[in-house]
Each structure stands twice: as C-alpha cells, then as structure tokens.
mmCIF file of C-alpha atoms in Angstrom:
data_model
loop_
_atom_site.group_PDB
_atom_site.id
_atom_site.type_symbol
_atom_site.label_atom_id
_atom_site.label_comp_id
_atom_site.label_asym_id
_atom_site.label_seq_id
_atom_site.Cartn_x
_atom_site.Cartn_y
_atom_site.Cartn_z
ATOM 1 C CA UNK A 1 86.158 -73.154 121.498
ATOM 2 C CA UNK A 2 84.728 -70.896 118.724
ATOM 3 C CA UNK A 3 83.455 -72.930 115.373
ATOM 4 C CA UNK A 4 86.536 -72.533 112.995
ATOM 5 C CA UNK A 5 84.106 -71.151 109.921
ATOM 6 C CA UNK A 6 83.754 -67.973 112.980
ATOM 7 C CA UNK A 7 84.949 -64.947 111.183
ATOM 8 C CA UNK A 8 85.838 -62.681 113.924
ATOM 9 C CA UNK A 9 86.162 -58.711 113.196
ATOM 10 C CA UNK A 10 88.410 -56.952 115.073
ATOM 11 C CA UNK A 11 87.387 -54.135 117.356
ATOM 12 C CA UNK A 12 89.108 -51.121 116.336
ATOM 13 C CA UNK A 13 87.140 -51.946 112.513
ATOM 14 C CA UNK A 14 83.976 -52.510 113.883
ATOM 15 C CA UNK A 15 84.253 -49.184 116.183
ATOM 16 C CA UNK A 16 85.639 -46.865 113.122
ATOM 17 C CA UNK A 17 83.054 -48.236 110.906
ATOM 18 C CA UNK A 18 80.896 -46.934 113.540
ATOM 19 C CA UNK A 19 82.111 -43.493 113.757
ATOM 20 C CA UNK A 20 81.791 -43.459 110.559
ATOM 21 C CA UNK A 21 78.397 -43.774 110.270
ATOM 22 C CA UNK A 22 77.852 -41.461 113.276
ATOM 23 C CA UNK A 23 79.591 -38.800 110.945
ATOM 24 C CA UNK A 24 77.266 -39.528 108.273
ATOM 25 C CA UNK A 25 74.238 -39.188 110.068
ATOM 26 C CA UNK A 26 75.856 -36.025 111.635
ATOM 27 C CA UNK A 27 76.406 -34.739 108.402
ATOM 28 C CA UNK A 28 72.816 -35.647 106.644
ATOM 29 C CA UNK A 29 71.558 -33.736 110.138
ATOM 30 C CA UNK A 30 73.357 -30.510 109.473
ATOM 31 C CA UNK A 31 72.116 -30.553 105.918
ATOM 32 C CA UNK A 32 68.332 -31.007 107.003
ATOM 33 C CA UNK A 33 68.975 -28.756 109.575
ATOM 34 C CA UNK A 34 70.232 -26.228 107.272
ATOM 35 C CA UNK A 35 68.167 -26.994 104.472
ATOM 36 C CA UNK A 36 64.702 -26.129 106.525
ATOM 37 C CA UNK A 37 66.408 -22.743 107.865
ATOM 38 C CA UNK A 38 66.811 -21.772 103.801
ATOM 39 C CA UNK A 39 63.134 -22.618 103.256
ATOM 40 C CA UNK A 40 61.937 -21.128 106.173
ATOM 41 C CA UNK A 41 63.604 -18.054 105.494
ATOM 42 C CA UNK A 42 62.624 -17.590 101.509
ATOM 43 C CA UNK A 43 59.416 -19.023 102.857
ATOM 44 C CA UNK A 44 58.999 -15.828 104.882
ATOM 45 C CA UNK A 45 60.197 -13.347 102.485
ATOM 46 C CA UNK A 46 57.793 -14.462 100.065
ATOM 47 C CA UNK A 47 54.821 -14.598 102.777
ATOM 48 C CA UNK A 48 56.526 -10.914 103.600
ATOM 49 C CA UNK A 49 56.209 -9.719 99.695
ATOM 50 C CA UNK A 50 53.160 -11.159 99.040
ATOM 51 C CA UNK A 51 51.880 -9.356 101.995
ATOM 52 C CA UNK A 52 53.417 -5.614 101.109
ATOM 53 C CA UNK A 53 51.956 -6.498 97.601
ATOM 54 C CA UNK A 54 48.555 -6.660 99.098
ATOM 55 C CA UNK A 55 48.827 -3.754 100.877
ATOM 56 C CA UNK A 56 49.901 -1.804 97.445
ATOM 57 C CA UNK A 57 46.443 -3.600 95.641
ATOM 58 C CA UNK A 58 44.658 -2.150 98.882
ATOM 59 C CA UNK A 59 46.014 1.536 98.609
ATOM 60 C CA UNK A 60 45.192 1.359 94.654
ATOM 61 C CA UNK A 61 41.433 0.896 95.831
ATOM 62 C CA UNK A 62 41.410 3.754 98.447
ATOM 63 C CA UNK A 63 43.477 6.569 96.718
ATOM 64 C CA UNK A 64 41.969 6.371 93.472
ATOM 65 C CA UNK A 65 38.124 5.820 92.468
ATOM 66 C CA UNK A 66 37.602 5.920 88.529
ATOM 67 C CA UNK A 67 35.484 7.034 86.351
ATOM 68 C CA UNK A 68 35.395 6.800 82.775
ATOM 69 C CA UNK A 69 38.267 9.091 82.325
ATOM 70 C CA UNK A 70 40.319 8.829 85.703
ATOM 71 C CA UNK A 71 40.641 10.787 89.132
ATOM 72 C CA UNK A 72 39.225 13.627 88.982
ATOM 73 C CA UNK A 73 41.700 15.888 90.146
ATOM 74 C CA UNK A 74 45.570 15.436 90.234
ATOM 75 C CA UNK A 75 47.909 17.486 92.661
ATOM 76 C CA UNK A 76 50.941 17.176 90.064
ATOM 77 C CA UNK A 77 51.207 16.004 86.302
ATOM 78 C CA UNK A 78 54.060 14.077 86.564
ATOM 79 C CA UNK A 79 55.830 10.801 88.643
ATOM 80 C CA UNK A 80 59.193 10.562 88.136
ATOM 81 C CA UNK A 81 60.375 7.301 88.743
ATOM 82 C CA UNK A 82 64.010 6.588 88.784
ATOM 83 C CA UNK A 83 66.988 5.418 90.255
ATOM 84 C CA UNK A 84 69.338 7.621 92.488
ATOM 85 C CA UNK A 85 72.600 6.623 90.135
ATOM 86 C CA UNK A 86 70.729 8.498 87.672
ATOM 87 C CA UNK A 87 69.881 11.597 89.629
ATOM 88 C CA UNK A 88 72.145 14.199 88.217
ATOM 89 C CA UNK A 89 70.389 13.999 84.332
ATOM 90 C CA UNK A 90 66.884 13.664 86.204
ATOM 91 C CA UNK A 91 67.454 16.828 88.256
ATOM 92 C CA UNK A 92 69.491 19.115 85.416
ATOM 93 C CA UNK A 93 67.736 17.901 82.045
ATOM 94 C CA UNK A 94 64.558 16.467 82.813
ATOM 95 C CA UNK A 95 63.281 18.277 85.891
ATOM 96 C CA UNK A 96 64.781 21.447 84.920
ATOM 97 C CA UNK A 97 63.042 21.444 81.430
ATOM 98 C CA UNK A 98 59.433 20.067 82.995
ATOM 99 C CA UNK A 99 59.261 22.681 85.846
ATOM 100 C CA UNK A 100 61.543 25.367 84.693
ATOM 101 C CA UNK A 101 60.808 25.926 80.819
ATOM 102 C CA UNK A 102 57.420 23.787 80.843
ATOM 103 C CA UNK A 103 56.133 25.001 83.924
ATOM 104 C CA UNK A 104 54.405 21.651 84.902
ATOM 105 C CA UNK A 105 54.054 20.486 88.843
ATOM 106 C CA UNK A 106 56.285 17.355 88.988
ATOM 107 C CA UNK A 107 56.375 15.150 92.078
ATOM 108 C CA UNK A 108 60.007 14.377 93.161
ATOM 109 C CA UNK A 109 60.835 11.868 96.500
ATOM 110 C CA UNK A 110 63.200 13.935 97.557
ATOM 111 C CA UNK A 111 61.526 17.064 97.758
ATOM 112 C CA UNK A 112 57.698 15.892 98.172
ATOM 113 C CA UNK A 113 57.572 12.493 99.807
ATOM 114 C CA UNK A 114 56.026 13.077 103.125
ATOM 115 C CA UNK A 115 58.583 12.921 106.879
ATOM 116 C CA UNK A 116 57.329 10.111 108.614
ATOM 117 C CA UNK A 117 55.358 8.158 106.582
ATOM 118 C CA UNK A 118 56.037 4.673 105.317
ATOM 119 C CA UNK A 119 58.124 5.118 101.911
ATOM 120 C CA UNK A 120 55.549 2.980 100.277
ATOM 121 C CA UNK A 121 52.432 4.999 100.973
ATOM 122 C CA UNK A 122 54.480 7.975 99.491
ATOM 123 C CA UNK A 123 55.380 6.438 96.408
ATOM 124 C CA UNK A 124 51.730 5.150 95.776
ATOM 125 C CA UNK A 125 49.892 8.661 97.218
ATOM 126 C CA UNK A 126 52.787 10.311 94.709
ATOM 127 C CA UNK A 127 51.818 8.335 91.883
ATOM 128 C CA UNK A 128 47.862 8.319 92.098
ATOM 129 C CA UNK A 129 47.892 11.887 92.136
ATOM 130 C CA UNK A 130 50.236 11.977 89.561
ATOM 131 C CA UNK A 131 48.361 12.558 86.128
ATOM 132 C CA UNK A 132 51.042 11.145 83.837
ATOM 133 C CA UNK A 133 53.875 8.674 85.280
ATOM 134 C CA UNK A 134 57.507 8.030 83.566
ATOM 135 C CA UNK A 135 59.852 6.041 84.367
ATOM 136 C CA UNK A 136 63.563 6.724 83.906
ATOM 137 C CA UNK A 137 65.397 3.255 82.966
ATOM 138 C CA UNK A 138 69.092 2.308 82.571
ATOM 139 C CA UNK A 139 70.707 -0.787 84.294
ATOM 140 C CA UNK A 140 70.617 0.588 87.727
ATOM 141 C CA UNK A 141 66.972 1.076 87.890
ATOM 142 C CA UNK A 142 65.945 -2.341 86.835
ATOM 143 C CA UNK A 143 68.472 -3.401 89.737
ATOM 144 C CA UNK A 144 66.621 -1.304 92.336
ATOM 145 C CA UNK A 145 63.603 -3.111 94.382
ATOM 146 C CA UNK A 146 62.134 0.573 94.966
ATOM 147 C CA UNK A 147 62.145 1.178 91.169
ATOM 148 C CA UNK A 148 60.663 -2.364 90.073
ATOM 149 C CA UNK A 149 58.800 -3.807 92.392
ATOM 150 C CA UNK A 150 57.323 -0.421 93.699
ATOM 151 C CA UNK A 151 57.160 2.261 91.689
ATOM 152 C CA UNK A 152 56.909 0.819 88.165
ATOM 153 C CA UNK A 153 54.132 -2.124 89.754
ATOM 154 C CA UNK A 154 52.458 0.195 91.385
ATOM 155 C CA UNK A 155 52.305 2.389 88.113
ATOM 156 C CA UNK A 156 51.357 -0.399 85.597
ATOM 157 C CA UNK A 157 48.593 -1.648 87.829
ATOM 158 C CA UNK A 158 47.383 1.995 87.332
ATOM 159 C CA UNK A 159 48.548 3.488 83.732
ATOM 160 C CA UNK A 160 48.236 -0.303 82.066
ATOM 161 C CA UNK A 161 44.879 -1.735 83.999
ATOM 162 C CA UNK A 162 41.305 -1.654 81.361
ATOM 163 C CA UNK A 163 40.118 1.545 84.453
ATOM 164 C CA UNK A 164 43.234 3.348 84.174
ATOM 165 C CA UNK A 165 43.732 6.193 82.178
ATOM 166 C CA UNK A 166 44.908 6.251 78.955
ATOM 167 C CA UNK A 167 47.979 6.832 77.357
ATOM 168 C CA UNK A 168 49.526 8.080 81.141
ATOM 169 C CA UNK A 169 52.844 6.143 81.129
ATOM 170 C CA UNK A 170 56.063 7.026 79.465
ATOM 171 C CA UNK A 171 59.321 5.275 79.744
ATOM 172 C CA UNK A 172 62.553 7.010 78.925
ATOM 173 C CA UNK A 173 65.247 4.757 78.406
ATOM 174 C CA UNK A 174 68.304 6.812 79.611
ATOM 175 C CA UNK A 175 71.157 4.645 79.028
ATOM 176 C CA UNK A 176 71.412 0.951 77.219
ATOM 177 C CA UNK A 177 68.917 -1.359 78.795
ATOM 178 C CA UNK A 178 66.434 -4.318 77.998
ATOM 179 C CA UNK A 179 62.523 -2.795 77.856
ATOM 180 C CA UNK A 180 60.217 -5.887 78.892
ATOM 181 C CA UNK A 181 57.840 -6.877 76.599
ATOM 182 C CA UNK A 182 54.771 -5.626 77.979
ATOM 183 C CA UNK A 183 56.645 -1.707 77.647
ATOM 184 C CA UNK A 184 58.322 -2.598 74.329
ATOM 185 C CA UNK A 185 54.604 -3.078 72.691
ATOM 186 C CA UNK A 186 53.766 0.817 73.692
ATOM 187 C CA UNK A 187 56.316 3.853 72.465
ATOM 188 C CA UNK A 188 59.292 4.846 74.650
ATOM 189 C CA UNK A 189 61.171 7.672 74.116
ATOM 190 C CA UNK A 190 64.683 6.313 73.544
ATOM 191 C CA UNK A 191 67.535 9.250 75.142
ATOM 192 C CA UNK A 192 70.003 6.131 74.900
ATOM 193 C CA UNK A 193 69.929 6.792 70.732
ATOM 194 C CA UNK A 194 72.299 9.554 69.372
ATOM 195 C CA UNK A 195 69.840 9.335 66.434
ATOM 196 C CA UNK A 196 66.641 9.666 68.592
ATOM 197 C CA UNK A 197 67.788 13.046 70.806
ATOM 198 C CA UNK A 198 66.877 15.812 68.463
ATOM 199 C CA UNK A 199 63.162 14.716 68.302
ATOM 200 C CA UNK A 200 63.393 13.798 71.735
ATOM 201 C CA UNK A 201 61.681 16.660 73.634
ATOM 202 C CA UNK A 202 59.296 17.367 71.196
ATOM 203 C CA UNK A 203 58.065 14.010 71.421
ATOM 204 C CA UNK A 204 57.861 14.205 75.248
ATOM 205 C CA UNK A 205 56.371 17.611 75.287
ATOM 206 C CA UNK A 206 53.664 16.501 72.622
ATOM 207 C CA UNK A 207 52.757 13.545 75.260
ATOM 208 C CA UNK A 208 53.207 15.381 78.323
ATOM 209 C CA UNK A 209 50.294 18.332 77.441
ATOM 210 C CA UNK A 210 49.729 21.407 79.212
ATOM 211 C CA UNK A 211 49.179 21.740 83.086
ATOM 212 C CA UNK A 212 46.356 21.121 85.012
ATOM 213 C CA UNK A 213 47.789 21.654 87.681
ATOM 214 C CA UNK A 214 48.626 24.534 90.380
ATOM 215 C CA UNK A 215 52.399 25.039 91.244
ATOM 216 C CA UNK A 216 53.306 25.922 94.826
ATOM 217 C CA UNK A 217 56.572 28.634 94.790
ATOM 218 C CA UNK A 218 58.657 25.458 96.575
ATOM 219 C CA UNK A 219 58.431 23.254 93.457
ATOM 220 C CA UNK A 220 62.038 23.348 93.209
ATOM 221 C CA UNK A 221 65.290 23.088 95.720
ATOM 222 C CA UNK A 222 63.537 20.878 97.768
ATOM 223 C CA UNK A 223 65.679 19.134 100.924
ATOM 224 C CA UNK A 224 63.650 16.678 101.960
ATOM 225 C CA UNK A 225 65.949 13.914 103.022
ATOM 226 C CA UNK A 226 65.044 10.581 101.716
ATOM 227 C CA UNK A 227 66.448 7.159 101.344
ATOM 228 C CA UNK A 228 68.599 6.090 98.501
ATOM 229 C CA UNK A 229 66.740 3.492 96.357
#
C-alpha cells in the first residue's frame, strides 16, 4: 500500500508536460539551426567583399604607377560614373556637351567597357586611364553597389589618396541627394540648384581643361551592350 503523504501525478500530465518540453527543445533547435545558416551566410558575403575589395587594391597597384604628377599618359579625360536611371541627362546634356561641343575623349560603359571581361576590371582599367573622374549623384546612384562600392571606391582610392593626382574628381549632384562628408569638404557642382545652373558649365569647363587626349571617329553611338547597374 502506497504511503498516504504519496502524491501521485497522473499520466496524461506527466506525458504532455513532456511534449512540451520536446517542443521547446525543437523549437530552440530550429532557431540555432537557423541562426548559424544567417551567420554563415553574411559571414561569406563579407569574406566574398573583402576579397573583390582586395582584388580592386591589387589592380590600383598594376594599372597605375605614379609619379609626382600621375600616369603618364591617359587614353580618355573623363570617367563618367553614374547610375542607369539617370542615363538620359548623362547621354543628351553631359556627354553631348563634353564630346560634341568640348571635343574631349570620355569613357562611357556602354560604349567602351571591354566584351568579355569581368565588369570590374573595366570599370577600374576605365577609370585609371581616365585623367579626370565625375561622378553623377542623385538617390539612385547612392542605391547602386556598381556606383558606390565600385566606381566611386575605386575612384577615391585614386583622385583622394596623398599619390593621386590632384584636383581629378568632380561630383555633380544631379537631383536632391546627401554628399558624404569626405565630398562635401571639396566643391561639387550642384545641377540640383535652379540658382546654381547658369554658372554651371562654366564652372565644369574651367575644371575639366583642354584635351590631352586623341579621339577615335567611334567616340559616340556606341552599342556595346552592358549590364544595368
């Protein structure tokens, strides 16, 4: 006979407060589980961006050797950098006036990137021999990973470093955007500003200089297909 101070628990309690706990566990699993796939995953995009950024620092070294005033010779005198939504004032106002009225050599991606080879190699062959480098900005470029973490790295670790040349980067702020810091300290010509668009060009001409540059007769109409960025 059981001792009467024997609490007994009955079965069906002692088996769901089981199951419970099962569940629990089951649950705290899933969230490991799923957990360690989210850092494995960011862990590998940052191993995988750390890596490209080493290969940009690499082709910095190899495609351009200073000296006291920069490469020696350029194959255009401009970089465009800029986002596709913004392609249509690049390729009637800008370009047109550069190439067309200016006669400078200006390096486009969509007529001048190479077929075939990697998209960063082009944009970092494009802008080291590139004498001057601007960067068209509105809210869609600073969204786009070709225009930031590319293009406009690749050209401040050039234009901005103590061996790069001087005064070689421009920004043009196209529509309404935040400038960071580090490009609010130099002069950007400001398109955004009603005010600022009738000194505009002069200002931009002024900076841009003459040509050093030979043009090739397929400077313009270029159809070399390339990626949206």
């Amino acid at each position: 006979m059981p001792n009467s101070h024997t609490t007994f628990i009955p079965a069906e309690i002692f088996h769901g407060e089981n199951e419970e706990l099962r569940n629990f566990r089951t649950g705290v699993a899933y969230i490991i589980i799923i957990g360690a796939f989210i850092y494995s995953v960011r862990k590998w995009n940052g191993n995988k961006l750390r890596q490209q950024k080493q290969q940009m620092l690499q082709q910095v070294k190899e495609l351009c050797s200073y000296d006291q005033h920069g490469p020696v010779n350029y194959e255009y005198d401009m970089f465009i950098s800029y986002c596709s939504h913004d392609r249509d004032w690049v390729d009637e106002e800008l370009v047109t006036k550069l190439e067309n009225e200016w006669n400078l050599k200006v390096h486009l991606d969509i007529r001048d990137f190479k077929p075939g080879k990697p998209i960063v190699s082009n944009i970092s062959q494009g802008i080291f021999k590139s004498r001057k480098f601007v960067a068209v900005f509105s809210p869609a470029f600073l969204k786009s990973k070709w225009c930031t973490q590319y293009e406009l790295a690749l050209a401040v670790t050039k234009h901005l470093s103590p061996e790069g040349p001087r005064d070689s980067m421009m920004v043009i702020r196209y529509t309404d955007c935040p400038i960071p810091d580090y490009i609010e300290r130099k002069f950007f010509l400001d398109w955004s500003n009603p005010a600022c668009r009738p000194y505009f060009w002069d200002q931009l001409k002024e900076w841009v200089g003459t040509s050093s540059c030979q043009r090739d007769d397929n400077t313009s109409d270029g159809d070399t297909n390339q990626e949206e960025v």
